[in-house]
Backbone as CSV, one residue per row, in Angstrom:
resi,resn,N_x,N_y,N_z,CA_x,CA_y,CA_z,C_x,C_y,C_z
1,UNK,0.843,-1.185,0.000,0.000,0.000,0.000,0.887,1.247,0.000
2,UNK,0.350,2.416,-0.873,1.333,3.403,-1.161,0.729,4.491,-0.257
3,UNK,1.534,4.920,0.645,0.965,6.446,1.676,1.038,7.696,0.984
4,UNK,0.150,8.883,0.760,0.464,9.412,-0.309,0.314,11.229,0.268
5,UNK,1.389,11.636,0.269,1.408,13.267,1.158,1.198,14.799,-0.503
6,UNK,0.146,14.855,-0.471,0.076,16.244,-1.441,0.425,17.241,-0.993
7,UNK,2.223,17.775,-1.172,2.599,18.513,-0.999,2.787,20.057,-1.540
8,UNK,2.022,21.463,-0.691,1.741,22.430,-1.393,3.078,23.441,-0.815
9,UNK,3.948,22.630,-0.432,5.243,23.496,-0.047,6.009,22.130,0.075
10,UNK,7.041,23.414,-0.998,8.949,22.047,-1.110,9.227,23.263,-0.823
11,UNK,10.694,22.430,-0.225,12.202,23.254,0.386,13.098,22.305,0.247
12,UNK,13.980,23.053,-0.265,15.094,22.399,-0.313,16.430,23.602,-0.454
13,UNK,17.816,22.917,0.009,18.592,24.198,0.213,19.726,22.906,1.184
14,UNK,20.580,23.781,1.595,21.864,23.477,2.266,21.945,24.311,3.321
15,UNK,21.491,23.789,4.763,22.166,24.415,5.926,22.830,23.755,7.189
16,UNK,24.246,24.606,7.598,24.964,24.056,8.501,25.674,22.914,7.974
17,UNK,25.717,22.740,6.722,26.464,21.739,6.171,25.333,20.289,5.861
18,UNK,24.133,21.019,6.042,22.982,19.765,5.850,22.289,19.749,4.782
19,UNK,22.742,18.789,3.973,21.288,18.735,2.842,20.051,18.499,3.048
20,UNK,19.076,19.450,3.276,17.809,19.262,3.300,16.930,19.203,1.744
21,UNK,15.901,18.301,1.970,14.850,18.858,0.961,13.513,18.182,1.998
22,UNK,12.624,18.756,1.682,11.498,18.458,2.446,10.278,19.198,1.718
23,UNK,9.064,18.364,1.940,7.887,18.377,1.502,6.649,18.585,2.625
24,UNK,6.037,19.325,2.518,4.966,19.919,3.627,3.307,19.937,2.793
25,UNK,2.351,19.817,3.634,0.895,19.838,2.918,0.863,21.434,3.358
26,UNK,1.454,21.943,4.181,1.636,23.314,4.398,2.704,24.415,4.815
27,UNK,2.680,25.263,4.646,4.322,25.776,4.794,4.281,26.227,6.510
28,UNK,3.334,26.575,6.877,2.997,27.238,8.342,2.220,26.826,9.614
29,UNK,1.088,26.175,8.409,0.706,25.326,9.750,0.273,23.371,8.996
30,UNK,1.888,22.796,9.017,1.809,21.520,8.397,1.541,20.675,9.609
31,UNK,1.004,19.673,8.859,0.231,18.542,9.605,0.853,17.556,8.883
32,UNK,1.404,17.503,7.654,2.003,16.088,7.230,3.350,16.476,6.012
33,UNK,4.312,15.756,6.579,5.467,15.812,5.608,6.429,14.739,6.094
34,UNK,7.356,15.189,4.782,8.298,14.173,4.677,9.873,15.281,4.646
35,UNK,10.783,14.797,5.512,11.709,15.422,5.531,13.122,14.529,5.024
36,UNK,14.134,14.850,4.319,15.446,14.021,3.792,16.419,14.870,4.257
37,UNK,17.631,14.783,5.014,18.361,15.239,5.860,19.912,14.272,5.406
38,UNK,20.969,15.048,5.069,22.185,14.219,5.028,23.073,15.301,5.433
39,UNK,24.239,14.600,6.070,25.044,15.586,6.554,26.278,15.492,5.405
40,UNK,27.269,17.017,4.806,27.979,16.733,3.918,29.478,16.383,4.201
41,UNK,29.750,16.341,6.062,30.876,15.862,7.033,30.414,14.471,6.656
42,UNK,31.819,13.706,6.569,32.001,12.247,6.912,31.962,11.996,8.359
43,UNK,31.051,11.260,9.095,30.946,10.997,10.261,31.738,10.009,11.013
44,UNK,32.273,10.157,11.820,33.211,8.688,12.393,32.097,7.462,12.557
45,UNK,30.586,7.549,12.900,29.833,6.731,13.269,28.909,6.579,11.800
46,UNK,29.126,5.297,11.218,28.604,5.102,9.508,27.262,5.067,9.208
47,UNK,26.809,5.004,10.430,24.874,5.047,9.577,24.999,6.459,9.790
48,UNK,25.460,7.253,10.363,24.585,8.570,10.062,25.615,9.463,8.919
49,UNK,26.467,8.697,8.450,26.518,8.944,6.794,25.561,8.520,6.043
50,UNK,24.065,7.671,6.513,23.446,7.908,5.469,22.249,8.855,5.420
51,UNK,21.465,8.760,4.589,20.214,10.077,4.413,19.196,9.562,5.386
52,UNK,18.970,10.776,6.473,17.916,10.396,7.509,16.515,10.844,6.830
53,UNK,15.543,10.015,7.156,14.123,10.252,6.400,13.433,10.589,7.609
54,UNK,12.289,11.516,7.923,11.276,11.631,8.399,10.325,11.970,8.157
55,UNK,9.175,11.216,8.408,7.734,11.108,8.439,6.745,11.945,9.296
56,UNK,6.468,13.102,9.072,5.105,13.730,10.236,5.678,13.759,11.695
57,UNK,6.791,13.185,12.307,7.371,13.359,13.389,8.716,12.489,13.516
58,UNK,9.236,13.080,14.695,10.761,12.712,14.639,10.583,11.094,15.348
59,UNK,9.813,10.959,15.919,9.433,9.444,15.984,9.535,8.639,15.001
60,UNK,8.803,9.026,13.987,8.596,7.980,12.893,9.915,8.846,11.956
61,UNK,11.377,8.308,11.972,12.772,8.731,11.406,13.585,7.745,11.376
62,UNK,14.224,7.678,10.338,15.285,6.447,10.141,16.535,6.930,8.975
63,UNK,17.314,6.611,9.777,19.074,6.306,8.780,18.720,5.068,8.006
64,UNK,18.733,5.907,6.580,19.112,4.518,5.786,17.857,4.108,5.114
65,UNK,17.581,3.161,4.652,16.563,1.935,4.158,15.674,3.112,2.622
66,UNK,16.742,3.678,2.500,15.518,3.866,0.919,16.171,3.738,-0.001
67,UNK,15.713,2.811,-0.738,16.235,1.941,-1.961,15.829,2.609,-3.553
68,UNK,15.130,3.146,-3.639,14.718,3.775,-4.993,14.269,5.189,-5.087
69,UNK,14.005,6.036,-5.959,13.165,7.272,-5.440,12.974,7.497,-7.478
70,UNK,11.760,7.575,-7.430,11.723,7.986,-8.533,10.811,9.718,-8.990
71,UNK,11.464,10.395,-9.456,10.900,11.544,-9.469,10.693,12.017,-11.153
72,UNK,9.507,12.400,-10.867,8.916,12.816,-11.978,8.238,14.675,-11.952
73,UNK,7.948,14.974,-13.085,7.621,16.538,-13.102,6.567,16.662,-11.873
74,UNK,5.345,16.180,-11.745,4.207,16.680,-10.632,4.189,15.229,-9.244
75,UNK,5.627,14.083,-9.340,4.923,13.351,-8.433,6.412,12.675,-7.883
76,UNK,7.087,12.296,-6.946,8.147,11.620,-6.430,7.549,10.313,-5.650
77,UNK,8.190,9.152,-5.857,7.852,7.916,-5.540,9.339,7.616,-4.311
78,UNK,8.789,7.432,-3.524,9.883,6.547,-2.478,9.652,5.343,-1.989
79,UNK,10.860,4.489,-2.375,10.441,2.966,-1.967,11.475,2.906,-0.991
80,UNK,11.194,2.068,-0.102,11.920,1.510,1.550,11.917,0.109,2.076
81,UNK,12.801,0.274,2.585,13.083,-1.397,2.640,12.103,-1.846,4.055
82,UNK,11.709,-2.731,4.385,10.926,-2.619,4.989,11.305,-2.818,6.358
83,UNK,12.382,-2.362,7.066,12.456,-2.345,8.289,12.216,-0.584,8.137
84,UNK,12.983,0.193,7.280,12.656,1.778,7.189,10.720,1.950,7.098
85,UNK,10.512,1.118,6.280,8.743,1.315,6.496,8.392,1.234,7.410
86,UNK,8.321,0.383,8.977,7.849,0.048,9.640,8.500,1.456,10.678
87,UNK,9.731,1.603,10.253,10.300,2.640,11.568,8.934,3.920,11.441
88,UNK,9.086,3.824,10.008,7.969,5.433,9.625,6.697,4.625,9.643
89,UNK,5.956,3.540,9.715,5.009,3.227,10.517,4.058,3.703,8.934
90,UNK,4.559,3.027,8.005,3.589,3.148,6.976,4.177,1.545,5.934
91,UNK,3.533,1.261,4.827,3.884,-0.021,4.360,4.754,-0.253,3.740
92,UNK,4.944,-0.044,2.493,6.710,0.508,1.788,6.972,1.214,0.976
93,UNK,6.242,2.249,0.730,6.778,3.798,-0.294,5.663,4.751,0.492
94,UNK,6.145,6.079,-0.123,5.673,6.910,0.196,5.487,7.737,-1.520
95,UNK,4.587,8.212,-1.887,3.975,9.399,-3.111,3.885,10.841,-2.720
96,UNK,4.546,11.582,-3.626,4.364,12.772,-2.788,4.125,13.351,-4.402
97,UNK,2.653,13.882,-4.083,2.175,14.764,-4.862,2.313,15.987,-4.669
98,UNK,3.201,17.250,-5.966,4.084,18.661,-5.195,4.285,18.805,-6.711
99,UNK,4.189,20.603,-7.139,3.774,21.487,-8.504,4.905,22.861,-7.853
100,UNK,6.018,22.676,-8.933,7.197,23.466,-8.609,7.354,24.121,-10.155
101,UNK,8.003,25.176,-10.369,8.709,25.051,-11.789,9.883,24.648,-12.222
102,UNK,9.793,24.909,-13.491,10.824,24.056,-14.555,11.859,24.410,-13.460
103,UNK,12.194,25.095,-13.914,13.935,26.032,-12.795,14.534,24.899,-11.222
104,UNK,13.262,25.548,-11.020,13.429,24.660,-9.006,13.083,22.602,-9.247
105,UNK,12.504,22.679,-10.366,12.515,21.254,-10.476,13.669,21.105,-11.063
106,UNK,14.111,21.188,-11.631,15.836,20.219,-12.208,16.587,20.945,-10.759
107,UNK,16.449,21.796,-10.211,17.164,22.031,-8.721,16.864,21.078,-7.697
108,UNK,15.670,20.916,-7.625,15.467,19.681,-6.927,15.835,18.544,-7.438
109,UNK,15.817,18.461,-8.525,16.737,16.739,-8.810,18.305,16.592,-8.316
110,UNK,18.891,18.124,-8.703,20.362,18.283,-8.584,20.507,17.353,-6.771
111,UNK,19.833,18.439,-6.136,19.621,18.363,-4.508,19.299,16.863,-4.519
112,UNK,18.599,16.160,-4.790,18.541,14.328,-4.980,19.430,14.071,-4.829
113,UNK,20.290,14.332,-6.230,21.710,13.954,-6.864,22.830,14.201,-5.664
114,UNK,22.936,15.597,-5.194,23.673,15.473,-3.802,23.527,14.486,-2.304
115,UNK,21.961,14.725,-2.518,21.655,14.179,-1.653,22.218,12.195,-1.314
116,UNK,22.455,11.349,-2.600,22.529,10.365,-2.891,23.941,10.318,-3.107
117,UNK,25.179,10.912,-3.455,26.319,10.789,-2.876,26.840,10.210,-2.144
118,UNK,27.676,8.951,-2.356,28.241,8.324,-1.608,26.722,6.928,-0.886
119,UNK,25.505,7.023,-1.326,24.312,6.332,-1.321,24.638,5.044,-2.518
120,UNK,23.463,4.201,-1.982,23.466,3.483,-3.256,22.070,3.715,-3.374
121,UNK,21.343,4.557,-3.413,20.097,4.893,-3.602,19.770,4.953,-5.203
122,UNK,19.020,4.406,-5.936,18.599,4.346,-7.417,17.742,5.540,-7.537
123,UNK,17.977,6.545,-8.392,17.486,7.600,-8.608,17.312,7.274,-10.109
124,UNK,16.035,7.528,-10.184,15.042,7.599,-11.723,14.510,9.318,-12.355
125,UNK,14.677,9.688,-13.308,14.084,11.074,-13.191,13.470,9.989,-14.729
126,UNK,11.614,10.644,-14.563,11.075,10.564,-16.030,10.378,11.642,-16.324
């Protein structure tokens, strides 16, 4: 079963040395998103070299377990391995429906592309 967040605010950007991109149903007063977090320091401790995911709260967050991401012009697909599904307490992908332009969309792929560095994460753009 696919969990599916219609996102009417993306961010994405670099702070403190953190790659963020993140997806919100609202920019101010959100109730559901998805956040991707990597740090661009090599860490002495190896999972948190990888991309931390969070779900609607820092509870439901996990290092690691996303295996595919496919992004397209109006829709991004995330698949997870299923111990990462269960951490975020949903079944194994997440859909995020989100309307950016041309410009900030190939920026947001770039930001993927960083983001997946040193990942073995399968990145699809169609």
């Amino acid at each position: 079963m696919i969990t599916l967040l219609k996102a009417s605010f993306v961010y994405f950007g670099i702070e403190d040395e953190t790659i963020l991109i993140g997806f919100a149903d609202d920019e101010f007063e959100t109730k559901e998103y998805v956040l991707f977090q990597k740090s661009l320091c090599i860490e002495d401790i190896p999972i948190l070299n990888n991309v931390h995911i969070t779900f609607n709260s820092e509870d439901r967050s996990e290092y690691g377990g996303i295996v595919k991401i496919i992004i397209s012009r109006k829709l991004i697909s995330i698949f997870l391995t299923k111990e990462t599904a269960r951490s975020l307490g949903i079944t194994d992908s997440i859909d995020i429906e989100y309307g950016i332009d041309e410009k900030r969309y190939h920026t947001l792929i770039s930001q993927f592309n960083k983001l997946n560095a040193d990942q073995e994460i399968v990145i699809e753009v169609k």
